[in-house]
Amino acid sequence: MAHPHPTPDLPGRWPKIRAEVERVHLADSESAALLRALDGDGCAVAGHVCATTWILSPDGAHTILVRHRTFGWSVPGGHIEPNESTFEGGLRELEEETGLTRYDVRPVLEGPALVHVTDLVGERPHRHWNVGWLWTCDRDAPLSPGEGARWFSVDSVPDGPPGLVSDVTRLAALVARTRAI
């Protein structure tokens, strides 16, 4: 499936991305399906590889979301570019959408936290296979006001794409577990 700008399409062989997805901490059926699609074995819905950057406060009680024209409130992220890893693409998208840089955030894990999908309907239905990275950030870090980024309590996440609330809840628990170690 061709996209208006270059991006890794699925199914397709993308070994660099596959190596990242093999390290997903919350592996499930979506990450397994993405691995198969990255081997070129096909997938139920054609799509693109995307990266998301989940930002939680160090105590795991708050998360940053951005206003998205299609999905409402959503996690910062988007399409990765050719030869870009999901790690690199996630940080690029984070800066574009929130103003935060890699110097404002701290990784929670080595490797991606999860894979989540977003299905787009309409004239060109397709799937975004999102490889999600988990970071923490102090709540006083300045956010770019132009993109609509803001902090929300994980107990009161606004409407957004399907799975947003459950993913934020799972990631907040992951932050809490890593703090306890």
Tab-separated table of N, CA and C in Angstrom:
chain	number	residue	atom	x	y	z
A	1	MET	N	0.844	-1.165	0.000
A	1	MET	CA	0.000	0.000	0.000
A	1	MET	C	0.884	1.220	0.000
A	2	ALA	N	0.675	2.111	-0.899
A	2	ALA	CA	1.508	3.305	-0.984
A	2	ALA	C	0.900	4.428	-0.146
A	3	HIS	N	1.737	5.140	0.524
A	3	HIS	CA	1.327	6.270	1.347
A	3	HIS	C	1.862	7.533	0.687
A	4	PRO	N	1.198	8.672	0.873
A	4	PRO	CA	1.663	9.899	0.202
A	4	PRO	C	3.115	10.279	0.506
A	5	HIS	N	3.620	9.885	1.657
A	5	HIS	CA	5.038	10.134	1.941
A	5	HIS	C	5.696	8.806	2.254
A	6	PRO	N	7.009	8.701	2.061
A	6	PRO	CA	7.664	7.404	2.259
A	6	PRO	C	7.544	6.927	3.712
A	7	THR	N	7.127	5.700	3.870
A	7	THR	CA	7.004	5.087	5.188
A	7	THR	C	7.033	3.577	5.001
A	8	PRO	N	7.530	2.836	5.957
A	8	PRO	CA	7.553	1.374	5.809
A	8	PRO	C	6.132	0.788	5.750
A	9	ASP	N	5.811	0.184	4.621
A	9	ASP	CA	4.509	-0.440	4.433
A	9	ASP	C	4.535	-1.878	4.923
A	10	LEU	N	3.358	-2.367	5.290
A	10	LEU	CA	3.195	-3.761	5.697
A	10	LEU	C	2.095	-4.403	4.887
A	11	PRO	N	2.241	-5.683	4.559
A	11	PRO	CA	3.376	-6.531	4.917
A	11	PRO	C	4.627	-6.132	4.139
A	12	GLY	N	5.761	-6.446	4.726
A	12	GLY	CA	7.045	-6.156	4.112
A	12	GLY	C	8.171	-6.583	5.021
A	13	ARG	N	9.346	-6.681	4.479
A	13	ARG	CA	10.504	-7.093	5.276
A	13	ARG	C	11.245	-5.858	5.780
A	14	TRP	N	11.242	-5.702	7.103
A	14	TRP	CA	11.888	-4.573	7.753
A	14	TRP	C	12.673	-5.099	8.948
A	15	PRO	N	13.875	-5.666	8.713
A	15	PRO	CA	14.631	-6.337	9.781
A	15	PRO	C	14.999	-5.434	10.958
A	16	LYS	N	15.319	-4.181	10.708
A	16	LYS	CA	15.684	-3.262	11.795
A	16	LYS	C	14.494	-3.055	12.744
A	17	ILE	N	13.325	-2.888	12.165
A	17	ILE	CA	12.115	-2.699	12.974
A	17	ILE	C	11.756	-4.007	13.675
A	18	ARG	N	11.911	-5.124	12.972
A	18	ARG	CA	11.608	-6.424	13.571
A	18	ARG	C	12.449	-6.652	14.824
A	19	ALA	N	13.728	-6.281	14.756
A	19	ALA	CA	14.611	-6.455	15.913
A	19	ALA	C	14.111	-5.659	17.114
A	20	GLU	N	13.535	-4.480	16.865
A	20	GLU	CA	12.958	-3.707	17.967
A	20	GLU	C	11.715	-4.397	18.523
A	21	VAL	N	10.843	-4.844	17.646
A	21	VAL	CA	9.581	-5.460	18.084
A	21	VAL	C	9.831	-6.760	18.849
A	22	GLU	N	10.898	-7.472	18.528
A	22	GLU	CA	11.242	-8.686	19.282
A	22	GLU	C	11.502	-8.385	20.753
A	23	ARG	N	11.822	-7.121	21.085
A	23	ARG	CA	12.152	-6.735	22.459
A	23	ARG	C	10.969	-6.093	23.205
A	24	VAL	N	9.758	-6.173	22.654
A	24	VAL	CA	8.579	-5.577	23.294
A	24	VAL	C	8.359	-6.223	24.665
A	25	HIS	N	8.159	-5.390	25.671
A	25	HIS	CA	7.990	-5.879	27.041
A	25	HIS	C	6.597	-6.438	27.314
A	26	LEU	N	5.565	-5.837	26.766
A	26	LEU	CA	4.199	-6.317	26.965
A	26	LEU	C	3.735	-7.007	25.683
A	27	ALA	N	4.408	-8.103	25.348
A	27	ALA	CA	4.112	-8.831	24.119
A	27	ALA	C	2.715	-9.441	24.209
A	28	ASP	N	2.007	-9.407	23.075
A	28	ASP	CA	0.661	-9.962	23.012
A	28	ASP	C	0.349	-10.338	21.564
A	29	SER	N	-0.923	-10.562	21.251
A	29	SER	CA	-1.282	-10.983	19.893
A	29	SER	C	-0.976	-9.900	18.860
A	30	GLU	N	-1.064	-8.626	19.241
A	30	GLU	CA	-0.758	-7.558	18.285
A	30	GLU	C	0.729	-7.521	17.953
A	31	SER	N	1.588	-7.700	18.945
A	31	SER	CA	3.026	-7.711	18.656
A	31	SER	C	3.394	-8.951	17.840
A	32	ALA	N	2.740	-10.080	18.109
A	32	ALA	CA	3.002	-11.300	17.330
A	32	ALA	C	2.566	-11.114	15.874
A	33	ALA	N	1.416	-10.477	15.669
A	33	ALA	CA	0.939	-10.228	14.301
A	33	ALA	C	1.869	-9.261	13.574
A	34	LEU	N	2.382	-8.265	14.286
A	34	LEU	CA	3.313	-7.327	13.663
A	34	LEU	C	4.604	-8.041	13.267
A	35	LEU	N	5.103	-8.934	14.102
A	35	LEU	CA	6.308	-9.688	13.752
A	35	LEU	C	6.095	-10.486	12.465
A	36	ARG	N	4.933	-11.122	12.334
A	36	ARG	CA	4.645	-11.872	11.106
A	36	ARG	C	4.606	-10.938	9.894
A	37	ALA	N	3.971	-9.772	10.051
A	37	ALA	CA	3.885	-8.808	8.946
A	37	ALA	C	5.268	-8.275	8.570
A	38	LEU	N	6.149	-8.124	9.571
A	38	LEU	CA	7.511	-7.644	9.310
A	38	LEU	C	8.373	-8.699	8.632
A	39	ASP	N	7.925	-9.947	8.666
A	39	ASP	CA	8.597	-11.014	7.931
A	39	ASP	C	8.070	-11.112	6.507
A	40	GLY	N	7.086	-10.262	6.180
A	40	GLY	CA	6.482	-10.301	4.857
A	40	GLY	C	5.448	-11.393	4.716
A	41	ASP	N	5.021	-11.966	5.850
A	41	ASP	CA	4.082	-13.086	5.816
A	41	ASP	C	2.629	-12.663	5.667
A	42	GLY	N	2.389	-11.406	5.479
A	42	GLY	CA	1.027	-10.929	5.311
A	42	GLY	C	0.428	-10.482	6.625
A	43	CYS	N	-0.645	-9.754	6.508
A	43	CYS	CA	-1.374	-9.316	7.689
A	43	CYS	C	-2.817	-9.090	7.269
A	44	ALA	N	-3.692	-9.134	8.239
A	44	ALA	CA	-5.120	-9.020	7.968
A	44	ALA	C	-5.471	-7.677	7.320
A	45	VAL	N	-4.791	-6.621	7.739
A	45	VAL	CA	-5.066	-5.286	7.225
A	45	VAL	C	-3.736	-4.652	6.817
A	46	ALA	N	-3.651	-4.207	5.562
A	46	ALA	CA	-2.437	-3.532	5.110
A	46	ALA	C	-2.253	-2.249	5.908
A	47	GLY	N	-1.007	-1.838	6.058
A	47	GLY	CA	-0.789	-0.635	6.838
A	47	GLY	C	0.635	-0.147	6.823
A	48	HIS	N	0.952	0.632	7.849
A	48	HIS	CA	2.256	1.275	7.971
A	48	HIS	C	2.800	1.067	9.376
A	49	VAL	N	4.126	1.108	9.480
A	49	VAL	CA	4.762	1.077	10.790
A	49	VAL	C	4.814	2.506	11.310
A	50	CYS	N	4.372	2.670	12.534
A	50	CYS	CA	4.385	3.971	13.198
A	50	CYS	C	5.069	3.810	14.552
A	51	ALA	N	5.386	4.927	15.163
A	51	ALA	CA	5.998	4.913	16.494
A	51	ALA	C	5.221	5.852	17.393
A	52	THR	N	5.038	5.433	18.631
A	52	THR	CA	4.423	6.296	19.629
A	52	THR	C	5.364	6.418	20.816
A	53	THR	N	5.264	7.549	21.477
A	53	THR	CA	6.094	7.808	22.645
A	53	THR	C	5.174	8.138	23.808
A	54	TRP	N	5.016	7.175	24.686
A	54	TRP	CA	4.168	7.329	25.864
A	54	TRP	C	4.986	8.014	26.945
A	55	ILE	N	4.480	9.123	27.436
A	55	ILE	CA	5.150	9.883	28.489
A	55	ILE	C	4.283	9.838	29.734
A	56	LEU	N	4.871	9.363	30.822
A	56	LEU	CA	4.193	9.379	32.110
A	56	LEU	C	5.037	10.155	33.110
A	57	SER	N	4.380	10.668	34.125
A	57	SER	CA	5.111	11.320	35.205
A	57	SER	C	5.901	10.251	35.947
A	58	PRO	N	6.962	10.633	36.666
A	58	PRO	CA	7.780	9.630	37.363
A	58	PRO	C	6.993	8.747	38.338
A	59	ASP	N	5.878	9.253	38.875
A	59	ASP	CA	5.061	8.442	39.780
A	59	ASP	C	4.003	7.627	39.031
A	60	GLY	N	3.921	7.786	37.706
A	60	GLY	CA	2.974	7.035	36.893
A	60	GLY	C	1.538	7.516	37.010
A	61	ALA	N	1.300	8.650	37.638
A	61	ALA	CA	-0.063	9.128	37.873
A	61	ALA	C	-0.616	10.012	36.754
A	62	HIS	N	0.270	10.525	35.880
A	62	HIS	CA	-0.155	11.427	34.815
A	62	HIS	C	0.514	11.043	33.502
A	63	THR	N	-0.153	11.386	32.412
A	63	THR	CA	0.381	11.112	31.083
A	63	THR	C	0.172	12.304	30.177
A	64	ILE	N	1.027	12.439	29.180
A	64	ILE	CA	0.882	13.502	28.184
A	64	ILE	C	0.129	12.939	26.978
A	65	LEU	N	-0.887	13.691	26.559
A	65	LEU	CA	-1.616	13.376	25.334
A	65	LEU	C	-1.622	14.615	24.452
A	66	VAL	N	-1.807	14.385	23.156
A	66	VAL	CA	-1.874	15.480	22.194
A	66	VAL	C	-3.221	15.428	21.477
A	67	ARG	N	-3.673	16.597	21.065
A	67	ARG	CA	-4.943	16.698	20.345
A	67	ARG	C	-4.710	16.265	18.906
A	68	HIS	N	-5.455	15.265	18.448
A	68	HIS	CA	-5.322	14.731	17.080
A	68	HIS	C	-6.623	15.008	16.331
A	69	ARG	N	-6.519	15.460	15.098
A	69	ARG	CA	-7.719	15.855	14.346
A	69	ARG	C	-8.677	14.696	14.082
A	70	THR	N	-8.163	13.480	13.996
A	70	THR	CA	-9.014	12.324	13.718
A	70	THR	C	-9.397	11.565	14.984
A	71	PHE	N	-8.461	11.397	15.905
A	71	PHE	CA	-8.661	10.507	17.046
A	71	PHE	C	-9.070	11.199	18.344
A	72	GLY	N	-9.094	12.516	18.374
A	72	GLY	CA	-9.311	13.214	19.641
A	72	GLY	C	-7.990	13.265	20.391
A	73	TRP	N	-7.997	12.973	21.677
A	73	TRP	CA	-6.753	12.954	22.449
A	73	TRP	C	-6.030	11.647	22.196
A	74	SER	N	-4.740	11.730	21.951
A	74	SER	CA	-3.976	10.540	21.595
A	74	SER	C	-2.539	10.677	22.097
A	75	VAL	N	-1.829	9.574	22.057
A	75	VAL	CA	-0.418	9.545	22.437
A	75	VAL	C	0.408	10.189	21.319
A	76	PRO	N	1.474	10.919	21.649
A	76	PRO	CA	2.327	11.478	20.599
A	76	PRO	C	2.908	10.363	19.721
A	77	GLY	N	2.879	10.570	18.424
A	77	GLY	CA	3.430	9.563	17.526
A	77	GLY	C	3.044	9.812	16.091
A	78	GLY	N	3.510	8.919	15.219
A	78	GLY	CA	3.192	9.022	13.807
A	78	GLY	C	4.035	8.075	12.979
A	79	HIS	N	3.926	8.223	11.662
A	79	HIS	CA	4.671	7.376	10.727
A	79	HIS	C	6.169	7.537	10.922
A	80	ILE	N	6.876	6.425	10.796
A	80	ILE	CA	8.330	6.527	10.782
A	80	ILE	C	8.777	6.702	9.336
A	81	GLU	N	9.963	7.198	9.181
A	81	GLU	CA	10.509	7.438	7.857
A	81	GLU	C	11.413	6.275	7.448
A	82	PRO	N	11.647	6.106	6.148
A	82	PRO	CA	12.542	5.031	5.707
A	82	PRO	C	13.892	5.134	6.408
A	83	ASN	N	14.422	4.006	6.793
A	83	ASN	CA	15.718	3.901	7.478
A	83	ASN	C	15.720	4.505	8.881
A	84	GLU	N	14.561	4.815	9.415
A	84	GLU	CA	14.454	5.341	10.772
A	84	GLU	C	13.927	4.213	11.657
A	85	SER	N	14.504	4.049	12.822
A	85	SER	CA	13.978	3.057	13.759
A	85	SER	C	12.728	3.626	14.419
A	86	THR	N	11.938	2.757	15.053
A	86	THR	CA	10.770	3.255	15.776
A	86	THR	C	11.208	4.089	16.973
A	87	PHE	N	12.352	3.753	17.549
A	87	PHE	CA	12.905	4.536	18.654
A	87	PHE	C	13.175	5.971	18.188
A	88	GLU	N	13.901	6.097	17.067
A	88	GLU	CA	14.233	7.423	16.528
A	88	GLU	C	12.973	8.170	16.091
A	89	GLY	N	12.085	7.466	15.407
A	89	GLY	CA	10.846	8.098	14.937
A	89	GLY	C	9.959	8.554	16.085
A	90	GLY	N	9.908	7.753	17.142
A	90	GLY	CA	9.112	8.144	18.299
A	90	GLY	C	9.627	9.414	18.948
A	91	LEU	N	10.941	9.527	19.078
A	91	LEU	CA	11.506	10.747	19.664
A	91	LEU	C	11.306	11.957	18.746
A	92	ARG	N	11.420	11.748	17.439
A	92	ARG	CA	11.182	12.843	16.488
A	92	ARG	C	9.739	13.327	16.597
A	93	GLU	N	8.802	12.375	16.599
A	93	GLU	CA	7.388	12.740	16.707
A	93	GLU	C	7.086	13.422	18.039
A	94	LEU	N	7.729	12.956	19.118
A	94	LEU	CA	7.536	13.570	20.427
A	94	LEU	C	7.913	15.045	20.382
A	95	GLU	N	9.066	15.343	19.809
A	95	GLU	CA	9.507	16.733	19.740
A	95	GLU	C	8.573	17.563	18.861
A	96	GLU	N	8.156	17.008	17.718
A	96	GLU	CA	7.265	17.742	16.819
A	96	GLU	C	5.929	18.052	17.481
A	97	GLU	N	5.409	17.119	18.279
A	97	GLU	CA	4.058	17.256	18.806
A	97	GLU	C	3.973	17.840	20.208
A	98	THR	N	5.078	17.819	20.962
A	98	THR	CA	5.017	18.312	22.343
A	98	THR	C	6.058	19.375	22.653
A	99	GLY	N	7.122	19.443	21.861
A	99	GLY	CA	8.234	20.328	22.161
A	99	GLY	C	9.270	19.684	23.077
A	100	LEU	N	8.966	18.517	23.638
A	100	LEU	CA	9.926	17.816	24.494
A	100	LEU	C	10.997	17.160	23.638
A	101	THR	N	12.220	17.120	24.155
A	101	THR	CA	13.311	16.463	23.449
A	101	THR	C	13.804	15.284	24.276
A	102	ARG	N	14.733	14.532	23.711
A	102	ARG	CA	15.307	13.384	24.418
A	102	ARG	C	15.988	13.799	25.716
A	103	TYR	N	16.289	15.078	25.864
A	103	TYR	CA	16.933	15.569	27.084
A	103	TYR	C	15.922	15.867	28.195
A	104	ASP	N	14.637	15.929	27.839
A	104	ASP	CA	13.578	16.178	28.813
A	104	ASP	C	13.004	14.888	29.387
A	105	VAL	N	13.241	13.757	28.723
A	105	VAL	CA	12.592	12.500	29.087
A	105	VAL	C	13.613	11.444	29.485
A	106	ARG	N	13.149	10.449	30.251
A	106	ARG	CA	14.005	9.351	30.704
A	106	ARG	C	13.344	8.016	30.331
A	107	PRO	N	14.109	7.107	29.723
A	107	PRO	CA	13.515	5.819	29.344
A	107	PRO	C	13.169	4.995	30.580
A	108	VAL	N	12.073	4.272	30.487
A	108	VAL	CA	11.661	3.376	31.565
A	108	VAL	C	12.219	1.985	31.321
A	109	LEU	N	12.298	1.590	30.053
A	109	LEU	CA	12.690	0.232	29.670
A	109	LEU	C	13.737	0.271	28.562
A	110	GLU	N	14.451	-0.827	28.420
A	110	GLU	CA	15.267	-1.011	27.224
A	110	GLU	C	14.405	-1.785	26.245
A	111	GLY	N	14.037	-1.163	25.181
A	111	GLY	CA	13.137	-1.765	24.208
A	111	GLY	C	11.750	-1.169	24.322
A	112	PRO	N	10.929	-1.418	23.303
A	112	PRO	CA	9.572	-0.878	23.304
A	112	PRO	C	8.724	-1.501	24.412
A	113	ALA	N	7.734	-0.753	24.851
A	113	ALA	CA	6.832	-1.249	25.889
A	113	ALA	C	5.740	-2.132	25.303
A	114	LEU	N	5.159	-1.716	24.170
A	114	LEU	CA	4.011	-2.435	23.619
A	114	LEU	C	3.831	-2.135	22.151
A	115	VAL	N	2.948	-2.896	21.539
A	115	VAL	CA	2.482	-2.635	20.180
A	115	VAL	C	0.982	-2.406	20.287
A	116	HIS	N	0.512	-1.351	19.667
A	116	HIS	CA	-0.930	-1.086	19.624
A	116	HIS	C	-1.286	-0.657	18.213
A	117	VAL	N	-2.509	-0.924	17.822
A	117	VAL	CA	-2.924	-0.623	16.454
A	117	VAL	C	-3.999	0.456	16.458
A	118	THR	N	-4.009	1.198	15.366
A	118	THR	CA	-5.063	2.174	15.116
A	118	THR	C	-5.529	1.942	13.694
A	119	ASP	N	-6.804	1.624	13.555
A	119	ASP	CA	-7.359	1.396	12.229
A	119	ASP	C	-8.014	2.667	11.716
A	120	LEU	N	-7.666	3.039	10.486
A	120	LEU	CA	-8.266	4.200	9.850
A	120	LEU	C	-9.280	3.721	8.828
A	121	VAL	N	-10.431	4.341	8.823
A	121	VAL	CA	-11.496	3.986	7.895
A	121	VAL	C	-11.643	5.112	6.887
A	122	GLY	N	-12.506	4.918	5.926
A	122	GLY	CA	-12.740	5.961	4.937
A	122	GLY	C	-12.282	5.532	3.564
A	123	GLU	N	-11.870	6.519	2.773
A	123	GLU	CA	-11.494	6.276	1.378
A	123	GLU	C	-10.309	5.328	1.251
A	124	ARG	N	-9.350	5.419	2.177
A	124	ARG	CA	-8.159	4.561	2.145
A	124	ARG	C	-7.992	3.857	3.491
A	125	PRO	N	-8.835	2.872	3.781
A	125	PRO	CA	-8.710	2.203	5.079
A	125	PRO	C	-7.366	1.479	5.198
A	126	HIS	N	-6.749	1.639	6.358
A	126	HIS	CA	-5.487	0.959	6.614
A	126	HIS	C	-5.220	0.977	8.110
A	127	ARG	N	-4.189	0.260	8.507
A	127	ARG	CA	-3.835	0.120	9.916
A	127	ARG	C	-2.499	0.792	10.204
A	128	HIS	N	-2.440	1.463	11.332
A	128	HIS	CA	-1.167	1.952	11.865
A	128	HIS	C	-0.713	0.948	12.915
A	129	TRP	N	0.413	0.304	12.652
A	129	TRP	CA	1.029	-0.626	13.600
A	129	TRP	C	1.992	0.202	14.442
A	130	ASN	N	1.565	0.582	15.627
A	130	ASN	CA	2.323	1.492	16.487
A	130	ASN	C	3.234	0.734	17.438
A	131	VAL	N	4.520	1.018	17.355
A	131	VAL	CA	5.482	0.470	18.308
A	131	VAL	C	5.662	1.552	19.371
A	132	GLY	N	5.220	1.237	20.595
A	132	GLY	CA	5.165	2.232	21.652
A	132	GLY	C	6.328	2.156	22.631
A	133	TRP	N	7.013	3.286	22.807
A	133	TRP	CA	8.131	3.421	23.741
A	133	TRP	C	7.644	4.146	24.983
A	134	LEU	N	8.186	3.788	26.144
A	134	LEU	CA	7.735	4.345	27.416
A	134	LEU	C	8.833	5.168	28.072
A	135	TRP	N	8.509	6.407	28.399
A	135	TRP	CA	9.434	7.352	29.009
A	135	TRP	C	8.743	8.034	30.185
A	136	THR	N	9.531	8.607	31.091
A	136	THR	CA	8.973	9.478	32.112
A	136	THR	C	9.512	10.882	31.891
A	137	CYS	N	8.779	11.843	32.443
A	137	CYS	CA	9.149	13.246	32.309
A	137	CYS	C	8.584	13.993	33.505
A	138	ASP	N	9.336	14.951	33.992
A	138	ASP	CA	8.835	15.788	35.080
A	138	ASP	C	7.688	16.651	34.567
A	139	ARG	N	6.678	16.826	35.398
A	139	ARG	CA	5.488	17.556	34.971
A	139	ARG	C	5.727	19.042	34.747
A	140	ASP	N	6.853	19.556	35.213
A	140	ASP	CA	7.119	20.975	34.998
A	140	ASP	C	7.912	21.239	33.711
A	141	ALA	N	8.218	20.202	32.941
A	141	ALA	CA	8.900	20.395	31.652
A	141	ALA	C	7.961	21.172	30.722
A	142	PRO	N	8.482	22.161	30.009
A	142	PRO	CA	7.608	22.993	29.171
A	142	PRO	C	7.108	22.236	27.939
A	143	LEU	N	5.796	22.314	27.708
A	143	LEU	CA	5.172	21.706	26.536
A	143	LEU	C	4.882	22.790	25.508
A	144	SER	N	4.964	22.428	24.244
A	144	SER	CA	4.645	23.356	23.158
A	144	SER	C	3.136	23.615	23.157
A	145	PRO	N	2.713	24.861	23.336
A	145	PRO	CA	1.277	25.136	23.390
A	145	PRO	C	0.589	25.010	22.030
A	146	GLY	N	1.328	25.146	20.949
A	146	GLY	CA	0.739	25.134	19.617
A	146	GLY	C	0.132	23.809	19.205
A	147	GLU	N	0.650	22.714	19.676
A	147	GLU	CA	0.181	21.394	19.250
A	147	GLU	C	-0.905	20.815	20.153
A	148	GLY	N	-1.224	21.484	21.229
A	148	GLY	CA	-2.291	20.986	22.089
A	148	GLY	C	-1.871	19.870	23.018
A	149	ALA	N	-0.596	19.775	23.345
A	149	ALA	CA	-0.122	18.741	24.268
A	149	ALA	C	-0.439	19.167	25.693
A	150	ARG	N	-0.915	18.215	26.496
A	150	ARG	CA	-1.148	18.526	27.904
A	150	ARG	C	-1.156	17.266	28.748
A	151	TRP	N	-0.982	17.473	30.046
A	151	TRP	CA	-0.976	16.378	31.022
A	151	TRP	C	-2.399	16.024	31.418
A	152	PHE	N	-2.639	14.717	31.606
A	152	PHE	CA	-3.911	14.212	32.118
A	152	PHE	C	-3.622	13.200	33.216
A	153	SER	N	-4.499	13.125	34.192
A	153	SER	CA	-4.417	12.073	35.193
A	153	SER	C	-4.715	10.743	34.501
A	154	VAL	N	-3.991	9.688	34.851
A	154	VAL	CA	-4.274	8.387	34.233
A	154	VAL	C	-5.643	7.870	34.663
A	155	ASP	N	-6.207	8.448	35.706
A	155	ASP	CA	-7.548	8.065	36.158
A	155	ASP	C	-8.656	8.792	35.410
A	156	SER	N	-8.301	9.782	34.598
A	156	SER	CA	-9.328	10.532	33.849
A	156	SER	C	-8.832	10.867	32.444
A	157	VAL	N	-8.429	9.831	31.710
A	157	VAL	CA	-7.977	9.995	30.330
A	157	VAL	C	-9.200	10.327	29.471
A	158	PRO	N	-9.122	11.366	28.641
A	158	PRO	CA	-10.261	11.745	27.800
A	158	PRO	C	-10.471	10.775	26.641
A	159	ASP	N	-11.552	10.991	25.912
A	159	ASP	CA	-11.848	10.152	24.753
A	159	ASP	C	-10.733	10.245	23.727
A	160	GLY	N	-10.421	9.094	23.162
A	160	GLY	CA	-9.380	9.007	22.149
A	160	GLY	C	-9.563	7.718	21.370
A	161	PRO	N	-8.514	7.249	20.735
A	161	PRO	CA	-8.620	6.024	19.946
A	161	PRO	C	-8.921	4.819	20.839
A	162	PRO	N	-9.517	3.769	20.263
A	162	PRO	CA	-9.790	2.558	21.053
A	162	PRO	C	-8.509	2.039	21.706
A	163	GLY	N	-8.618	1.624	22.947
A	163	GLY	CA	-7.490	1.051	23.657
A	163	GLY	C	-6.649	2.064	24.408
A	164	LEU	N	-6.904	3.366	24.227
A	164	LEU	CA	-6.083	4.384	24.872
A	164	LEU	C	-6.099	4.233	26.395
A	165	VAL	N	-7.274	4.120	26.977
A	165	VAL	CA	-7.386	4.035	28.439
A	165	VAL	C	-6.705	2.774	28.961
A	166	SER	N	-6.952	1.637	28.319
A	166	SER	CA	-6.346	0.387	28.810
A	166	SER	C	-4.831	0.411	28.636
A	167	ASP	N	-4.329	0.998	27.536
A	167	ASP	CA	-2.884	1.079	27.344
A	167	ASP	C	-2.240	1.995	28.389
A	168	VAL	N	-2.853	3.150	28.669
A	168	VAL	CA	-2.307	4.056	29.688
A	168	VAL	C	-2.286	3.362	31.042
A	169	THR	N	-3.340	2.619	31.362
A	169	THR	CA	-3.412	1.902	32.639
A	169	THR	C	-2.304	0.852	32.740
A	170	ARG	N	-2.104	0.087	31.675
A	170	ARG	CA	-1.039	-0.934	31.675
A	170	ARG	C	0.335	-0.300	31.807
A	171	LEU	N	0.552	0.825	31.134
A	171	LEU	CA	1.856	1.484	31.181
A	171	LEU	C	2.112	2.140	32.540
A	172	ALA	N	1.076	2.683	33.157
A	172	ALA	CA	1.233	3.257	34.500
A	172	ALA	C	1.635	2.164	35.486
A	173	ALA	N	1.044	0.982	35.354
A	173	ALA	CA	1.424	-0.148	36.220
A	173	ALA	C	2.871	-0.560	35.954
A	174	LEU	N	3.298	-0.494	34.712
A	174	LEU	CA	4.678	-0.829	34.359
A	174	LEU	C	5.656	0.180	34.974
A	175	VAL	N	5.312	1.453	34.947
A	175	VAL	CA	6.155	2.475	35.581
A	175	VAL	C	6.252	2.194	37.075
A	176	ALA	N	5.129	1.862	37.696
A	176	ALA	CA	5.119	1.580	39.134
A	176	ALA	C	6.004	0.366	39.457
A	177	ARG	N	5.929	-0.681	38.633
A	177	ARG	CA	6.749	-1.882	38.858
A	177	ARG	C	8.236	-1.577	38.720
A	178	THR	N	8.606	-0.779	37.728
A	178	THR	CA	10.031	-0.483	37.536
A	178	THR	C	10.550	0.429	38.635
A	179	ARG	N	9.700	1.247	39.205
A	179	ARG	CA	10.126	2.101	40.337
A	179	ARG	C	10.370	1.261	41.583
A	180	ALA	N	9.610	0.158	41.705
A	180	ALA	CA	9.711	-0.691	42.896
A	180	ALA	C	10.969	-1.545	42.878
A	181	ILE	N	11.595	-1.681	41.726
A	181	ILE	CA	12.779	-2.529	41.602
A	181	ILE	C	14.011	-1.830	42.112
